[in-house]
Amino acid sequence: MRRSNNLQRLFLLGLSGPIVALNVWILSQVFRYFEHSITLLVVAAILAFLLNYPVQILERTQISRSQAVIAVLLLALALLVVLGVTLVPILVEQAAQFVDKLPASLADSQRHVASLDIWAKAHRLPLDLQGFSTRINNQIENQLQALASQALGLAIITVSGLFDLVLVVVLAFYMLLYGDRMWQGLVNLLPASIGLPLSASLRLNFQNFFISQLLLGFFMFSTLIPIFIGLRVPFALLFALLIGVAELIPFIGATLGIGIVILLVMFQDFWLSLQVAFAAILMQQIKDNVLAPRLMGNFTGLNPIWIFIAILMGAQIAGLLGVLVAVPIAGTIKSTIDAIREINRPKVVTTEVLPEENQVRR
């Protein structure tokens, strides 16, 4: 009997792998077919999750939810307009200057690498630094040429992006007003033992995760700007923003952004890139060891290995959007399963042992 149970368990485990792989493949195909629509809905839902927090704060002042939603959206749009008037022109100017200066920086880096390659050959080191640098420079130049040839396409994409932005804002507005009713209707389709834990876990993971990531990204951006300006780093605002935006990618985003910035600065000044590396890594350690535990804690409850696997699967299925939502989705699944197990766990009844003199009374 025991042997039969073991064979049955092995059979089920053997079938689970192909079934999971088939479901993942079907999910990726469905996403590719409805990619644009799903992306707009997910971005609008994330925006609604983020704006729901200040909406709830305004509701405590005894105003209606519709008034709170309108006030928060107007404030958010006003903030976007202010940033568009002040910050965006500076970023566009620095980006244009960076693209113009990049060929000269690549030529300088090529000369530095050539001198290092000569030194390595003189000391009989098995390195081909010049060949490696040439391949990287060729790749960068090819990408720049491709961007220049697609200028008209980029302009069309910009117009389409503005339309998508308006659509996302409108969707977020209606989600803030009527999202609870729609979500409650979907949850009611599930059994109560699954629907209630799923609803609570989804709200906790998505809202807390994205608010925490935005605050951590803003910390890196705001602290690195004065440091980079003090170090006289060229394109300081652009590089600080790159690191701050990369922070939105969980687990590896900050390291990836810092690495790219160090590489770009290294093309212009090697010793300056070392100072940038020291400053950025120092801020990253403060963020990871002081701020992140207080903001995020361990609400996902996921092992770092599972986080990395979730990010890889999200990137494979949905690209950048999948990378951004992979961790909160994985945290939602784990929290829901843990809550269901806690509900179904049998209750242990304990009996109190009375003193011997009170057990039997004659």
PDB file of N, CA, C and O in Angstrom, residues 213 217-218 220-221 239-249 253-254 257 324:
ATOM      1  N   GLN A 213       9.495  50.751  -3.408  1.00  0.00           N
ATOM      2  CA  GLN A 213      10.471  50.869  -4.487  1.00  0.00           C
ATOM      3  C   GLN A 213      10.592  52.303  -4.980  1.00  0.00           C
ATOM      4  O   GLN A 213      11.694  52.783  -5.271  1.00  0.00           O
ATOM      5  N   GLY A 217      13.970  54.434  -4.796  1.00  0.00           N
ATOM      6  CA  GLY A 217      14.517  55.039  -6.009  1.00  0.00           C
ATOM      7  C   GLY A 217      14.689  56.543  -5.865  1.00  0.00           C
ATOM      8  O   GLY A 217      15.688  57.111  -6.328  1.00  0.00           O
ATOM      9  N   PHE A 218      13.716  57.197  -5.219  1.00  0.00           N
ATOM     10  CA  PHE A 218      13.829  58.644  -4.996  1.00  0.00           C
ATOM     11  C   PHE A 218      14.995  58.947  -4.050  1.00  0.00           C
ATOM     12  O   PHE A 218      15.681  59.974  -4.220  1.00  0.00           O
ATOM     13  N   MET A 220      17.858  57.235  -3.798  1.00  0.00           N
ATOM     14  CA  MET A 220      19.090  57.130  -4.574  1.00  0.00           C
ATOM     15  C   MET A 220      19.243  58.337  -5.505  1.00  0.00           C
ATOM     16  O   MET A 220      20.340  58.903  -5.626  1.00  0.00           O
ATOM     17  N   PHE A 221      18.165  58.751  -6.151  1.00  0.00           N
ATOM     18  CA  PHE A 221      18.220  59.876  -7.083  1.00  0.00           C
ATOM     19  C   PHE A 221      18.570  61.178  -6.365  1.00  0.00           C
ATOM     20  O   PHE A 221      19.459  61.925  -6.784  1.00  0.00           O
ATOM     21  N   PHE A 239      22.678  60.671 -15.005  1.00  0.00           N
ATOM     22  CA  PHE A 239      23.194  59.438 -14.406  1.00  0.00           C
ATOM     23  C   PHE A 239      22.484  59.122 -13.085  1.00  0.00           C
ATOM     24  O   PHE A 239      22.202  57.954 -12.785  1.00  0.00           O
ATOM     25  N   ALA A 240      22.200  60.152 -12.282  1.00  0.00           N
ATOM     26  CA  ALA A 240      21.481  59.920 -11.023  1.00  0.00           C
ATOM     27  C   ALA A 240      20.073  59.401 -11.285  1.00  0.00           C
ATOM     28  O   ALA A 240      19.571  58.510 -10.588  1.00  0.00           O
ATOM     29  N   LEU A 241      19.416  59.960 -12.326  1.00  0.00           N
ATOM     30  CA  LEU A 241      18.075  59.490 -12.672  1.00  0.00           C
ATOM     31  C   LEU A 241      18.119  58.051 -13.177  1.00  0.00           C
ATOM     32  O   LEU A 241      17.209  57.255 -12.873  1.00  0.00           O
ATOM     33  N   LEU A 242      19.147  57.691 -13.916  1.00  0.00           N
ATOM     34  CA  LEU A 242      19.285  56.324 -14.407  1.00  0.00           C
ATOM     35  C   LEU A 242      19.363  55.334 -13.250  1.00  0.00           C
ATOM     36  O   LEU A 242      18.708  54.276 -13.261  1.00  0.00           O
ATOM     37  N   ILE A 243      20.135  55.661 -12.217  1.00  0.00           N
ATOM     38  CA  ILE A 243      20.246  54.777 -11.057  1.00  0.00           C
ATOM     39  C   ILE A 243      18.925  54.726 -10.291  1.00  0.00           C
ATOM     40  O   ILE A 243      18.488  53.664  -9.838  1.00  0.00           O
ATOM     41  N   GLY A 244      18.266  55.888 -10.140  1.00  0.00           N
ATOM     42  CA  GLY A 244      17.001  55.917  -9.422  1.00  0.00           C
ATOM     43  C   GLY A 244      15.913  55.128 -10.119  1.00  0.00           C
ATOM     44  O   GLY A 244      15.147  54.399  -9.467  1.00  0.00           O
ATOM     45  N   VAL A 245      15.825  55.236 -11.448  1.00  0.00           N
ATOM     46  CA  VAL A 245      14.821  54.473 -12.195  1.00  0.00           C
ATOM     47  C   VAL A 245      15.142  52.981 -12.173  1.00  0.00           C
ATOM     48  O   VAL A 245      14.242  52.139 -12.067  1.00  0.00           O
ATOM     49  N   ALA A 246      16.435  52.638 -12.249  1.00  0.00           N
ATOM     50  CA  ALA A 246      16.816  51.224 -12.202  1.00  0.00           C
ATOM     51  C   ALA A 246      16.438  50.584 -10.865  1.00  0.00           C
ATOM     52  O   ALA A 246      16.238  49.368 -10.800  1.00  0.00           O
ATOM     53  N   GLU A 247      16.305  51.392  -9.811  1.00  0.00           N
ATOM     54  CA  GLU A 247      15.917  50.880  -8.504  1.00  0.00           C
ATOM     55  C   GLU A 247      14.518  50.261  -8.539  1.00  0.00           C
ATOM     56  O   GLU A 247      14.193  49.409  -7.703  1.00  0.00           O
ATOM     57  N   LEU A 248      13.689  50.658  -9.500  1.00  0.00           N
ATOM     58  CA  LEU A 248      12.347  50.076  -9.613  1.00  0.00           C
ATOM     59  C   LEU A 248      12.401  48.592  -9.947  1.00  0.00           C
ATOM     60  O   LEU A 248      11.453  47.859  -9.658  1.00  0.00           O
ATOM     61  N   ILE A 249      13.489  48.150 -10.584  1.00  0.00           N
ATOM     62  CA  ILE A 249      13.653  46.722 -10.855  1.00  0.00           C
ATOM     63  C   ILE A 249      14.127  46.058  -9.572  1.00  0.00           C
ATOM     64  O   ILE A 249      15.196  46.400  -9.058  1.00  0.00           O
ATOM     65  N   GLY A 253      18.137  45.757  -9.695  1.00  0.00           N
ATOM     66  CA  GLY A 253      18.035  47.019 -10.419  1.00  0.00           C
ATOM     67  C   GLY A 253      19.099  48.022 -10.052  1.00  0.00           C
ATOM     68  O   GLY A 253      19.747  48.607 -10.932  1.00  0.00           O
ATOM     69  N   ALA A 254      19.292  48.247  -8.743  1.00  0.00           N
ATOM     70  CA  ALA A 254      20.268  49.257  -8.311  1.00  0.00           C
ATOM     71  C   ALA A 254      21.678  48.884  -8.757  1.00  0.00           C
ATOM     72  O   ALA A 254      22.426  49.733  -9.258  1.00  0.00           O
ATOM     73  N   GLY A 257      21.965  49.511 -12.513  1.00  0.00           N
ATOM     74  CA  GLY A 257      22.068  50.931 -12.842  1.00  0.00           C
ATOM     75  C   GLY A 257      23.420  51.510 -12.482  1.00  0.00           C
ATOM     76  O   GLY A 257      24.013  52.279 -13.257  1.00  0.00           O
ATOM     77  N   LEU A 324       8.986  44.076 -13.481  1.00  0.00           N
ATOM     78  CA  LEU A 324       8.490  44.978 -12.438  1.00  0.00           C
ATOM     79  C   LEU A 324       7.440  44.316 -11.546  1.00  0.00           C
ATOM     80  O   LEU A 324       7.388  44.598 -10.347  1.00  0.00           O
TER      81      LEU A 324
END
